[in-house]
Amino acid sequence: MTQTAIPMHTAEDETYGFVPREGVLFERSAEGRTGVELPPLDVPEADLPPAEFVRDELPLPQVSELDVVRHFTRLSQYNFAVDLGFYPLGSCTMKYNPKINDAIANWPAFSHLHPYQDESTVQGALRLMYELQEWLAEIAGLPAVTLQPSAGAHGELTGALIIHAYHAKQGRQRKHMLIPDSAHGTNPATAAMVGYETVTIPTGADGNLDLDALKRTLDELGEDVAGLMITNPSTLGLFEEHILDIAEAVHAVGGLIYMDGANMNAMVGVAKPGDLGMDILHYNLHKTFSVPHGGGGPGAGATAVRADLARFLPVPVVAKDGDRYYLDYDRPDSIGRVRAFYGNFNNMVRGYVYMRALGGNGLTEMTKDAVLNANYVRAQLKGVYHLPFDRICKHEVVFSGQWQAERYGVRTLDIAKRLIDYGIHPPTIYFPLTVPEAMMIEPTETESKQTLDRFIAVMKQIAREAEETPEVVKSAPHRTPVRRLDEARAARQPVLRWTPPAE
Ligand SMILES: *Cc1c(COP(=O)(O)O)cnc(C)c1O
């Protein structure tokens, strides 16, 4: 690329990094430029591997250190982040992640550990894991915990495998996993991965699971039901009011209940899933306990089980004998490993630091504030946007853009894009699937009343714009480096790596 190829109006913001025009703008490489100088060779020169393993050429960008710094700094500025603005992405819990978590996770005492180190040299790390297991067990009301799963969905897989192992031990494998239509999409996907046929249970008009439909299904399938995977609070942001009846009905046919606890930030310190009859639960430490996430990981999906299911947990489990912590591999009924080594240890450190910083009362306060903030938004936007389930919500509230769509042809996607112009990350949209034009708003507890008030004002403003100047909303965003993207193509034909421009 030569200088003259760059348009004078520096339109690089238009396309930089997202839709690079072939070779132009994105390309920073210049023949002969370099950012490092290698020291003189001070070891004997080695022979190259056999010729078939050696590439003829290795085209790498030729850039200076400054080029690299500018490139990545610019890319980071094009990303929205919790550290830049309000990010009410429902179900994802984009709360503020205190920096002390990272500071302590980066201590060499933690970050320089090797997974093959002798147990006697990692007693501190094992103690941290053990205590984290204990606290998560206490919060869940379920006594045994594995920290191995690396994501929420991975915790679900672990749980579903435990359900499978449990029925195998009972001497009879079962065929069906029941899934409410208000469950997170990972629930049916997980059940299917383990080989279960999924049966959908509908939601009633009040936003709860339709108890009669559940009972009919249980009557019909009886002892072929392996269990029920329920997201609570559901993806409608609602607490399942019939949870005790549901647990009783499923247990009556010998099934187990898996609770998707990715959003335990709505329950910590207030209700224990174990007390509600739940048998297995996963957490997302990378939501509830402030481990940073987004971009696909790494996460931490600790999973808790009731006492008689502890024997099936993945090996190893961190255990304690007197004053000594150790990795317990002696568990003959274990489902085996679900991951290399012990899980994402540095994320355990982050979750642990967060929990210690807040303490028991602080964690309960976290939950109450998360629920309060969501209900504040619900009450303020009711009447402006359609509220399909008009009752107290938990950590998030689901609105619908149906009115704007029907009256002005402004869809939820347009509203989401318009929010970006106001410096706000869009909520989760078109999910849950059962709500047309859904907008799933999760403010989290870390946002101030001022931030929520501004968000509410912006949402009202966009509703006015939809009525008065719908084109402005439909053509949003207007103030971003790139406008609307071809998201389908971005998902199907992603350009994920730099490739050198053709000569
Ligand atoms: C985020 C989420 C998951 C999945 O968690 P991952 O870590 O992305 O696999 C599952 N269920 C619910 C309710 C969630 O919000």
Short mmCIF file of C-alpha atoms and ligand atoms in Angstrom, two decimals:
data_model
loop_
_atom_site.label_atom_id
_atom_site.label_comp_id
_atom_site.label_asym_id
_atom_site.label_seq_id
_atom_site.Cartn_x
_atom_site.Cartn_y
_atom_site.Cartn_z
CA MET A 1 0.00 0.00 0.00
CA THR A 2 1.34 3.42 -0.84
CA GLN A 3 0.51 6.78 0.69
CA THR A 4 -1.40 7.92 -2.35
CA ALA A 5 -3.90 5.07 -1.89
CA ILE A 6 -5.20 6.73 1.27
CA PRO A 7 -8.08 9.10 0.58
CA MET A 8 -7.35 12.66 1.75
CA HIS A 9 -10.43 12.85 3.92
CA THR A 10 -9.01 10.03 6.06
CA ALA A 11 -12.06 7.94 5.58
CA GLU A 12 -10.21 5.14 7.31
CA ASP A 13 -12.67 5.45 10.15
CA GLU A 14 -15.32 4.32 7.70
CA THR A 15 -13.84 0.95 7.16
CA TYR A 16 -10.84 0.54 9.38
CA GLY A 17 -10.69 -2.88 10.92
CA PHE A 18 -14.22 -3.99 10.09
CA VAL A 19 -14.64 -4.08 6.36
CA PRO A 20 -11.15 -3.48 5.06
CA ARG A 21 -11.16 -2.59 1.42
CA GLU A 22 -8.67 -4.99 -0.04
CA GLY A 23 -5.22 -3.87 0.91
CA VAL A 24 -6.22 -0.29 1.57
CA LEU A 25 -6.45 1.46 4.93
CA PHE A 26 -6.07 -1.64 7.08
CA GLU A 27 -2.71 -2.50 5.64
CA ARG A 28 0.18 -1.01 7.61
CA SER A 29 3.05 -3.11 6.34
CA ALA A 30 5.96 -1.43 4.57
CA GLU A 31 8.83 -3.31 2.99
CA GLY A 32 11.84 -3.42 5.30
CA ARG A 33 10.20 -1.81 8.32
CA THR A 34 10.77 -3.61 11.59
CA GLY A 35 9.98 -3.23 15.24
CA VAL A 36 12.68 -5.40 16.74
CA GLU A 37 16.35 -6.03 16.32
CA LEU A 38 17.50 -9.53 17.18
CA PRO A 39 20.67 -9.85 19.29
CA PRO A 40 23.66 -11.58 17.68
CA LEU A 41 23.44 -15.35 17.69
CA ASP A 42 25.23 -16.70 20.77
CA VAL A 43 24.33 -20.38 20.46
CA PRO A 44 25.46 -22.91 17.83
CA GLU A 45 23.48 -22.68 14.65
CA ALA A 46 21.12 -25.67 14.33
CA ASP A 47 20.15 -27.53 11.19
CA LEU A 48 16.73 -26.77 9.76
CA PRO A 49 14.06 -29.49 9.94
CA PRO A 50 13.61 -31.63 6.79
CA ALA A 51 12.67 -29.56 3.76
CA GLU A 52 9.06 -30.79 3.62
CA PHE A 53 8.41 -29.10 6.96
CA VAL A 54 9.95 -25.77 6.01
CA ARG A 55 7.92 -23.07 4.29
CA ASP A 56 9.43 -21.24 1.38
CA GLU A 57 8.14 -17.95 2.57
CA LEU A 58 6.50 -16.64 5.70
CA PRO A 59 4.72 -13.42 4.87
CA LEU A 60 4.50 -11.35 8.04
CA PRO A 61 3.54 -7.72 8.37
CA GLN A 62 6.59 -5.48 8.36
CA VAL A 63 5.73 -2.88 10.94
CA SER A 64 7.38 -0.76 13.60
CA GLU A 65 6.47 -0.84 17.27
CA LEU A 66 4.59 2.44 16.83
CA ASP A 67 2.55 0.97 13.95
CA VAL A 68 1.58 -1.96 16.14
CA VAL A 69 0.67 0.23 19.13
CA ARG A 70 -1.48 2.51 16.99
CA HIS A 71 -3.14 -0.42 15.25
CA PHE A 72 -4.24 -2.18 18.41
CA THR A 73 -5.04 1.00 20.32
CA ARG A 74 -7.29 2.10 17.48
CA LEU A 75 -9.00 -1.30 17.34
CA SER A 76 -9.60 -1.14 21.09
CA GLN A 77 -11.22 2.28 20.68
CA TYR A 78 -13.64 0.83 18.17
CA ASN A 79 -14.83 -1.68 20.71
CA PHE A 80 -17.52 -0.88 23.20
CA ALA A 81 -16.67 -2.02 26.73
CA VAL A 82 -18.05 -2.02 30.25
CA ASP A 83 -15.18 0.28 31.13
CA LEU A 84 -16.44 2.82 28.58
CA GLY A 85 -20.18 2.94 29.06
CA PHE A 86 -23.49 1.43 30.04
CA TYR A 87 -23.83 -2.13 28.75
CA PRO A 88 -27.29 -3.54 29.59
CA LEU A 89 -26.87 -6.77 27.62
CA GLY A 90 -29.53 -9.03 29.14
CA SER A 91 -28.51 -12.44 30.48
CA CYS A 92 -24.83 -11.55 30.02
CA THR A 93 -24.45 -9.53 33.25
CA MET A 94 -22.02 -6.92 32.00
CA LYS A 95 -21.34 -5.51 35.43
CA TYR A 96 -18.22 -3.61 36.38
CA ASN A 97 -15.31 -5.95 37.11
CA PRO A 98 -13.26 -4.48 39.96
CA LYS A 99 -9.61 -4.06 38.97
CA ILE A 100 -8.38 -5.56 42.21
CA ASN A 101 -9.51 -8.94 40.86
CA ASP A 102 -7.03 -8.65 38.01
CA ALA A 103 -4.30 -7.18 40.17
CA ILE A 104 -4.39 -10.17 42.50
CA ALA A 105 -4.87 -12.77 39.74
CA ASN A 106 -1.68 -11.35 38.22
CA TRP A 107 0.40 -11.87 41.35
CA PRO A 108 3.33 -14.08 40.35
CA ALA A 109 2.39 -16.39 43.23
CA PHE A 110 -0.72 -17.24 41.21
CA SER A 111 0.19 -16.51 37.62
CA HIS A 112 3.52 -18.38 37.66
CA LEU A 113 2.13 -21.65 38.97
CA HIS A 114 2.54 -24.77 36.88
CA PRO A 115 -0.25 -27.34 36.83
CA TYR A 116 2.22 -30.19 37.35
CA GLN A 117 3.76 -28.68 40.48
CA ASP A 118 3.82 -30.89 43.54
CA GLU A 119 0.82 -30.40 45.81
CA SER A 120 3.03 -29.43 48.72
CA THR A 121 4.19 -26.35 46.79
CA VAL A 122 0.71 -25.10 45.83
CA GLN A 123 -1.11 -25.30 49.14
CA GLY A 124 -2.21 -21.65 48.88
CA ALA A 125 -3.77 -22.16 45.46
CA LEU A 126 -5.51 -25.34 46.58
CA ARG A 127 -6.82 -23.56 49.68
CA LEU A 128 -8.23 -20.80 47.48
CA MET A 129 -9.98 -23.39 45.30
CA TYR A 130 -11.24 -25.30 48.31
CA GLU A 131 -12.68 -22.20 49.97
CA LEU A 132 -14.26 -21.11 46.70
CA GLN A 133 -15.91 -24.54 46.44
CA GLU A 134 -17.20 -24.16 50.00
CA TRP A 135 -18.67 -20.71 49.41
CA LEU A 136 -20.31 -21.70 46.16
CA ALA A 137 -21.76 -24.75 47.91
CA GLU A 138 -23.12 -22.54 50.68
CA ILE A 139 -24.71 -20.07 48.25
CA ALA A 140 -26.26 -22.86 46.20
CA GLY A 141 -27.45 -24.87 49.18
CA LEU A 142 -25.80 -27.84 47.44
CA PRO A 143 -22.84 -29.37 49.27
CA ALA A 144 -20.42 -30.51 46.56
CA VAL A 145 -18.79 -28.38 43.84
CA THR A 146 -16.49 -28.79 40.85
CA LEU A 147 -14.57 -25.80 39.56
CA GLN A 148 -13.44 -27.52 36.37
CA PRO A 149 -16.00 -26.36 33.75
CA SER A 150 -14.77 -23.38 31.74
CA ALA A 151 -18.09 -21.82 30.76
CA GLY A 152 -21.74 -21.82 31.66
CA ALA A 153 -22.58 -24.23 28.86
CA HIS A 154 -19.67 -26.40 29.96
CA GLY A 155 -21.18 -26.54 33.47
CA GLU A 156 -24.45 -27.60 31.87
CA LEU A 157 -22.66 -30.37 29.99
CA THR A 158 -21.05 -31.51 33.23
CA GLY A 159 -24.46 -31.49 34.93
CA ALA A 160 -26.18 -33.36 32.11
CA LEU A 161 -23.40 -35.98 32.14
CA ILE A 162 -23.94 -36.35 35.88
CA ILE A 163 -27.68 -36.87 35.30
CA HIS A 164 -26.76 -39.53 32.74
CA ALA A 165 -24.32 -41.22 35.14
CA TYR A 166 -26.90 -41.11 37.93
CA HIS A 167 -29.53 -42.93 35.87
CA ALA A 168 -26.94 -45.44 34.67
CA LYS A 169 -26.16 -46.16 38.32
CA GLN A 170 -29.88 -46.53 39.01
CA GLY A 171 -29.81 -49.31 36.44
CA ARG A 172 -32.02 -47.75 33.81
CA GLN A 173 -31.17 -45.10 31.26
CA ARG A 174 -33.86 -42.54 30.44
CA LYS A 175 -34.63 -40.85 27.16
CA HIS A 176 -36.09 -37.39 27.59
CA MET A 177 -34.92 -34.09 28.98
CA LEU A 178 -37.66 -31.56 29.61
CA ILE A 179 -36.83 -27.95 28.78
CA PRO A 180 -39.14 -24.97 29.35
CA ASP A 181 -39.39 -22.65 26.35
CA SER A 182 -38.07 -19.88 28.60
CA ALA A 183 -34.76 -21.70 29.09
CA HIS A 184 -31.47 -20.40 27.78
CA GLY A 185 -30.64 -21.81 24.35
CA THR A 186 -27.63 -23.66 25.67
CA ASN A 187 -29.90 -25.92 27.78
CA PRO A 188 -31.52 -27.90 24.95
CA ALA A 189 -28.23 -27.89 23.03
CA THR A 190 -26.46 -29.44 26.02
CA ALA A 191 -29.14 -32.06 26.60
CA ALA A 192 -28.95 -33.05 22.95
CA MET A 193 -25.14 -33.35 23.16
CA VAL A 194 -25.51 -35.88 25.93
CA GLY A 195 -27.96 -37.85 23.77
CA TYR A 196 -31.27 -36.84 25.32
CA GLU A 197 -34.36 -36.10 23.30
CA THR A 198 -35.61 -32.72 24.40
CA VAL A 199 -39.26 -32.00 25.14
CA THR A 200 -40.32 -28.37 25.29
CA ILE A 201 -42.62 -27.22 28.08
CA PRO A 202 -44.49 -23.98 27.32
CA THR A 203 -44.71 -20.83 29.42
CA GLY A 204 -48.09 -19.79 30.76
CA ALA A 205 -49.68 -16.35 30.43
CA ASP A 206 -48.21 -15.28 33.78
CA GLY A 207 -44.63 -15.93 32.64
CA ASN A 208 -44.28 -19.06 34.77
CA LEU A 209 -43.83 -22.53 33.38
CA ASP A 210 -47.21 -24.01 32.47
CA LEU A 211 -47.59 -26.46 35.36
CA ASP A 212 -50.49 -28.36 33.79
CA ALA A 213 -48.52 -28.89 30.59
CA LEU A 214 -45.59 -30.16 32.66
CA LYS A 215 -47.81 -32.59 34.54
CA ARG A 216 -49.36 -33.89 31.33
CA THR A 217 -45.89 -34.49 29.90
CA LEU A 218 -44.77 -36.25 33.07
CA ASP A 219 -47.89 -38.44 33.01
CA GLU A 220 -47.19 -39.35 29.44
CA LEU A 221 -43.43 -39.95 29.61
CA GLY A 222 -43.17 -41.00 33.26
CA GLU A 223 -40.00 -42.92 33.96
CA ASP A 224 -38.54 -42.04 30.58
CA VAL A 225 -37.92 -38.54 31.90
CA ALA A 226 -34.27 -38.10 32.87
CA GLY A 227 -34.84 -34.64 34.24
CA LEU A 228 -35.72 -31.03 33.69
CA MET A 229 -33.28 -28.24 32.87
CA ILE A 230 -34.73 -24.97 34.07
CA THR A 231 -33.32 -21.47 33.79
CA ASN A 232 -34.27 -19.58 36.93
CA PRO A 233 -34.81 -16.66 36.83
CA SER A 234 -35.99 -17.53 33.33
CA THR A 235 -34.86 -15.71 30.23
CA LEU A 236 -37.95 -13.56 30.75
CA GLY A 237 -36.18 -12.19 33.84
CA LEU A 238 -38.86 -13.76 36.02
CA PHE A 239 -38.51 -15.93 39.09
CA GLU A 240 -40.27 -19.25 38.60
CA GLU A 241 -43.09 -19.03 41.13
CA HIS A 242 -44.04 -22.73 40.91
CA ILE A 243 -40.51 -23.97 41.44
CA LEU A 244 -41.40 -26.13 44.47
CA ASP A 245 -44.29 -27.81 42.65
CA ILE A 246 -42.13 -28.34 39.59
CA ALA A 247 -39.39 -29.98 41.66
CA GLU A 248 -41.89 -32.22 43.40
CA ALA A 249 -43.50 -33.33 40.15
CA VAL A 250 -40.21 -34.14 38.42
CA HIS A 251 -38.81 -35.94 41.46
CA ALA A 252 -42.01 -37.99 41.69
CA VAL A 253 -41.10 -39.76 38.43
CA GLY A 254 -37.46 -40.14 39.50
CA GLY A 255 -36.09 -37.31 37.36
CA LEU A 256 -33.45 -34.80 38.41
CA ILE A 257 -33.63 -31.04 38.18
CA TYR A 258 -30.83 -29.04 36.66
CA MET A 259 -30.99 -25.35 37.35
CA ASP A 260 -29.18 -23.02 34.98
CA GLY A 261 -27.73 -20.59 37.52
CA ALA A 262 -25.83 -18.40 35.08
CA ASN A 263 -27.85 -15.55 36.49
CA MET A 264 -27.45 -16.32 40.18
CA ASN A 265 -26.77 -12.59 40.62
CA ALA A 266 -30.55 -12.49 41.04
CA MET A 267 -30.56 -14.93 43.98
CA VAL A 268 -27.27 -14.92 45.89
CA GLY A 269 -27.90 -14.56 49.61
CA VAL A 270 -31.66 -14.43 49.15
CA ALA A 271 -32.71 -17.91 47.99
CA LYS A 272 -30.76 -21.18 47.85
CA PRO A 273 -31.52 -23.39 44.86
CA GLY A 274 -30.86 -26.48 47.01
CA ASP A 275 -33.69 -25.39 49.31
CA LEU A 276 -35.94 -25.05 46.26
CA GLY A 277 -35.44 -28.70 45.32
CA MET A 278 -32.76 -28.14 42.68
CA ASP A 279 -30.31 -31.05 42.35
CA ILE A 280 -27.58 -29.56 40.16
CA LEU A 281 -26.67 -25.97 39.38
CA HIS A 282 -23.97 -24.19 37.46
CA TYR A 283 -22.70 -20.70 38.11
CA ASN A 284 -21.12 -18.33 35.69
CA LEU A 285 -18.30 -16.86 37.75
CA HIS A 286 -17.82 -14.69 34.66
CA LYS A 287 -21.17 -13.03 35.26
CA THR A 288 -22.29 -13.24 38.85
CA PHE A 289 -18.84 -13.00 40.41
CA SER A 290 -17.40 -10.28 38.19
CA VAL A 291 -14.90 -12.24 36.13
CA PRO A 292 -14.49 -10.29 32.86
CA HIS A 293 -16.08 -11.91 29.83
CA GLY A 294 -17.14 -11.32 26.29
CA GLY A 295 -15.38 -12.36 23.15
CA GLY A 296 -15.83 -16.00 23.99
CA GLY A 297 -13.87 -16.56 27.15
CA PRO A 298 -12.12 -17.73 29.14
CA GLY A 299 -14.89 -18.28 31.63
CA ALA A 300 -15.53 -20.35 34.73
CA GLY A 301 -18.67 -22.45 35.12
CA ALA A 302 -18.42 -23.99 38.59
CA THR A 303 -21.11 -26.62 39.13
CA ALA A 304 -22.74 -27.66 42.41
CA VAL A 305 -24.63 -30.88 43.17
CA ARG A 306 -26.64 -32.40 46.00
CA ALA A 307 -24.85 -34.78 48.36
CA ASP A 308 -25.62 -38.12 46.69
CA LEU A 309 -24.45 -36.81 43.31
CA ALA A 310 -21.00 -35.78 44.60
CA ARG A 311 -19.58 -39.18 43.64
CA PHE A 312 -20.12 -38.34 39.94
CA LEU A 313 -18.24 -35.01 39.91
CA PRO A 314 -15.29 -34.68 37.53
CA VAL A 315 -11.86 -35.62 38.87
CA PRO A 316 -9.93 -34.19 40.54
CA VAL A 317 -11.91 -32.44 43.28
CA VAL A 318 -9.99 -30.24 45.70
CA ALA A 319 -10.20 -31.85 49.12
CA LYS A 320 -8.81 -31.26 52.59
CA ASP A 321 -7.27 -33.63 55.09
CA GLY A 322 -6.46 -31.94 58.41
CA ASP A 323 -4.40 -28.90 57.41
CA ARG A 324 -3.40 -30.30 54.05
CA TYR A 325 -5.21 -29.57 50.77
CA TYR A 326 -4.99 -32.13 47.99
CA LEU A 327 -6.40 -33.12 44.63
CA ASP A 328 -8.69 -36.09 45.07
CA TYR A 329 -8.53 -38.48 42.11
CA ASP A 330 -9.88 -41.46 43.99
CA ARG A 331 -13.48 -41.22 42.83
CA PRO A 332 -14.48 -44.39 40.96
CA ASP A 333 -17.94 -43.13 39.92
CA SER A 334 -16.63 -39.86 38.52
CA ILE A 335 -17.75 -38.86 35.02
CA GLY A 336 -14.02 -38.24 34.42
CA ARG A 337 -12.38 -35.04 33.39
CA VAL A 338 -14.30 -32.34 31.57
CA ARG A 339 -11.23 -30.23 31.02
CA ALA A 340 -7.45 -30.33 31.10
CA PHE A 341 -6.05 -29.81 34.59
CA TYR A 342 -8.27 -27.97 37.08
CA GLY A 343 -10.19 -25.29 35.20
CA ASN A 344 -9.41 -21.64 34.57
CA PHE A 345 -7.52 -21.00 37.76
CA ASN A 346 -6.93 -17.28 37.30
CA ASN A 347 -10.69 -16.78 36.95
CA MET A 348 -11.19 -18.65 40.20
CA VAL A 349 -8.83 -16.13 41.78
CA ARG A 350 -10.89 -13.26 40.36
CA GLY A 351 -14.17 -14.70 41.63
CA TYR A 352 -12.62 -15.45 45.00
CA VAL A 353 -11.25 -11.92 45.41
CA TYR A 354 -14.63 -10.47 44.45
CA MET A 355 -16.42 -12.61 47.01
CA ARG A 356 -13.95 -11.81 49.75
CA ALA A 357 -14.06 -8.10 48.94
CA LEU A 358 -17.86 -8.01 49.22
CA GLY A 359 -18.36 -10.55 51.98
CA GLY A 360 -21.65 -12.33 52.63
CA ASN A 361 -23.66 -9.18 53.27
CA GLY A 362 -22.11 -7.43 50.31
CA LEU A 363 -23.06 -10.29 47.99
CA THR A 364 -26.64 -10.18 49.23
CA GLU A 365 -26.63 -6.43 48.65
CA MET A 366 -25.34 -7.07 45.13
CA THR A 367 -28.37 -9.24 44.39
CA LYS A 368 -30.85 -6.81 45.87
CA ASP A 369 -29.40 -3.86 43.96
CA ALA A 370 -29.35 -5.82 40.70
CA VAL A 371 -33.04 -6.62 41.14
CA LEU A 372 -33.88 -3.07 42.25
CA ASN A 373 -32.15 -1.54 39.23
CA ALA A 374 -33.98 -3.82 36.79
CA ASN A 375 -37.32 -3.04 38.38
CA TYR A 376 -36.59 0.70 38.30
CA VAL A 377 -36.04 0.48 34.54
CA ARG A 378 -39.17 -1.66 34.21
CA ALA A 379 -41.34 0.84 36.06
CA GLN A 380 -39.94 3.85 34.18
CA LEU A 381 -40.27 2.42 30.67
CA LYS A 382 -43.61 0.74 31.14
CA GLY A 383 -46.11 2.41 28.82
CA VAL A 384 -43.32 3.62 26.53
CA TYR A 385 -42.50 0.13 25.29
CA HIS A 386 -44.71 -2.92 25.46
CA LEU A 387 -44.11 -4.98 28.63
CA PRO A 388 -45.32 -8.51 27.90
CA PHE A 389 -45.09 -9.77 31.49
CA ASP A 390 -46.11 -7.01 33.83
CA ARG A 391 -44.84 -8.18 37.19
CA ILE A 392 -41.83 -7.78 39.46
CA CYS A 393 -38.78 -8.97 37.59
CA LYS A 394 -35.43 -10.17 38.85
CA HIS A 395 -32.05 -9.05 37.48
CA GLU A 396 -33.39 -8.14 34.03
CA VAL A 397 -36.55 -6.98 32.33
CA VAL A 398 -37.87 -8.03 28.94
CA PHE A 399 -39.66 -5.37 26.88
CA SER A 400 -40.93 -5.67 23.34
CA GLY A 401 -40.55 -3.20 20.48
CA GLN A 402 -43.85 -4.47 19.09
CA TRP A 403 -45.71 -1.13 19.40
CA GLN A 404 -43.01 0.77 17.52
CA ALA A 405 -42.87 -1.97 14.88
CA GLU A 406 -46.62 -2.02 14.31
CA ARG A 407 -47.22 1.72 14.46
CA TYR A 408 -44.13 3.20 12.82
CA GLY A 409 -42.28 0.34 11.17
CA VAL A 410 -39.38 0.85 13.56
CA ARG A 411 -38.08 -2.51 14.68
CA THR A 412 -36.19 -3.56 17.76
CA LEU A 413 -33.02 -3.85 15.69
CA ASP A 414 -33.38 -0.16 14.77
CA ILE A 415 -33.87 0.85 18.39
CA ALA A 416 -30.79 -1.15 19.36
CA LYS A 417 -28.71 0.53 16.65
CA ARG A 418 -29.95 3.97 17.67
CA LEU A 419 -28.84 3.39 21.26
CA ILE A 420 -25.26 3.14 19.98
CA ASP A 421 -25.49 6.76 18.80
CA TYR A 422 -26.15 7.74 22.40
CA GLY A 423 -23.09 5.87 23.65
CA ILE A 424 -25.05 2.98 25.11
CA HIS A 425 -24.53 -0.67 24.26
CA PRO A 426 -27.76 -2.26 22.97
CA PRO A 427 -29.60 -4.74 25.17
CA THR A 428 -29.91 -8.35 24.07
CA ILE A 429 -32.48 -8.37 21.25
CA TYR A 430 -34.80 -10.94 19.67
CA PHE A 431 -34.21 -13.17 22.69
CA PRO A 432 -36.03 -14.81 24.38
CA LEU A 433 -37.53 -16.18 21.18
CA THR A 434 -40.99 -16.38 22.74
CA VAL A 435 -41.30 -12.58 22.88
CA PRO A 436 -41.65 -10.90 19.48
CA GLU A 437 -39.29 -7.90 19.01
CA ALA A 438 -37.76 -8.66 22.41
CA MET A 439 -35.43 -6.27 24.23
CA MET A 440 -33.83 -7.92 27.23
CA ILE A 441 -32.40 -5.26 29.51
CA GLU A 442 -30.04 -6.10 32.38
CA PRO A 443 -28.74 -2.97 34.06
CA THR A 444 -26.73 -4.80 36.78
CA GLU A 445 -26.16 -3.48 40.28
CA THR A 446 -23.02 -1.54 39.49
CA GLU A 447 -24.79 1.27 37.62
CA SER A 448 -25.76 4.49 39.38
CA LYS A 449 -29.23 5.98 39.41
CA GLN A 450 -27.88 8.79 37.19
CA THR A 451 -26.78 6.28 34.55
CA LEU A 452 -30.14 4.51 34.67
CA ASP A 453 -31.98 7.83 34.42
CA ARG A 454 -29.99 8.77 31.35
CA PHE A 455 -30.70 5.38 29.78
CA ILE A 456 -34.40 5.79 30.50
CA ALA A 457 -34.37 9.29 29.02
CA VAL A 458 -32.61 7.99 25.90
CA MET A 459 -35.10 5.13 25.51
CA LYS A 460 -37.97 7.63 25.75
CA GLN A 461 -36.24 9.90 23.25
CA ILE A 462 -35.86 6.99 20.80
CA ALA A 463 -39.56 6.16 21.24
CA ARG A 464 -40.35 9.78 20.29
CA GLU A 465 -38.00 9.60 17.33
CA ALA A 466 -39.70 6.40 16.19
CA GLU A 467 -42.95 8.32 16.07
CA GLU A 468 -41.74 11.64 14.65
CA THR A 469 -38.65 10.88 12.58
CA PRO A 470 -38.62 7.11 12.07
CA GLU A 471 -35.99 7.34 9.30
CA VAL A 472 -33.44 8.60 11.83
CA VAL A 473 -33.90 5.46 13.89
CA LYS A 474 -34.08 3.12 10.92
CA SER A 475 -30.81 4.38 9.49
CA ALA A 476 -28.91 4.39 12.80
CA PRO A 477 -26.15 4.28 13.91
CA HIS A 478 -24.95 7.61 12.56
CA ARG A 479 -21.98 8.33 14.80
CA THR A 480 -19.91 5.17 14.61
CA PRO A 481 -16.84 4.29 12.52
CA VAL A 482 -18.97 1.75 10.66
CA ARG A 483 -22.71 1.81 10.07
CA ARG A 484 -24.90 -1.26 9.75
CA LEU A 485 -22.90 -4.32 9.02
CA ASP A 486 -23.83 -7.35 7.03
CA GLU A 487 -24.09 -9.45 10.17
CA ALA A 488 -25.11 -12.63 8.41
CA ARG A 489 -22.04 -12.44 6.18
CA ALA A 490 -19.83 -11.50 9.12
CA ALA A 491 -21.00 -14.64 10.91
CA ARG A 492 -20.76 -16.96 7.90
CA GLN A 493 -17.62 -15.62 6.24
CA PRO A 494 -15.66 -14.01 9.02
CA VAL A 495 -12.27 -12.54 8.15
CA LEU A 496 -10.41 -13.36 11.31
CA ARG A 497 -6.77 -12.94 10.41
CA TRP A 498 -4.48 -10.63 8.61
CA THR A 499 -3.41 -11.87 5.25
CA PRO A 500 -0.81 -10.06 3.23
CA PRO A 501 -2.15 -8.11 0.25
CA ALA A 502 -1.63 -9.76 -3.10
CA GLU A 503 1.42 -8.36 -4.92
C1 LIG B 1 -24.64 -16.85 29.72
C2 LIG B 1 -25.60 -17.89 29.95
C3 LIG B 1 -25.30 -19.23 29.66
C4 LIG B 1 -24.05 -19.68 28.96
O1 LIG B 1 -22.85 -19.31 29.55
P1 LIG B 1 -21.50 -19.43 28.72
O2 LIG B 1 -20.42 -19.17 29.70
O3 LIG B 1 -21.57 -18.40 27.64
O4 LIG B 1 -21.43 -20.81 28.14
C5 LIG B 1 -26.23 -20.19 30.00
N1 LIG B 1 -27.40 -19.86 30.56
C6 LIG B 1 -27.73 -18.58 30.84
C7 LIG B 1 -29.05 -18.28 31.49
C8 LIG B 1 -26.85 -17.55 30.54
O5 LIG B 1 -27.18 -16.28 30.81
#
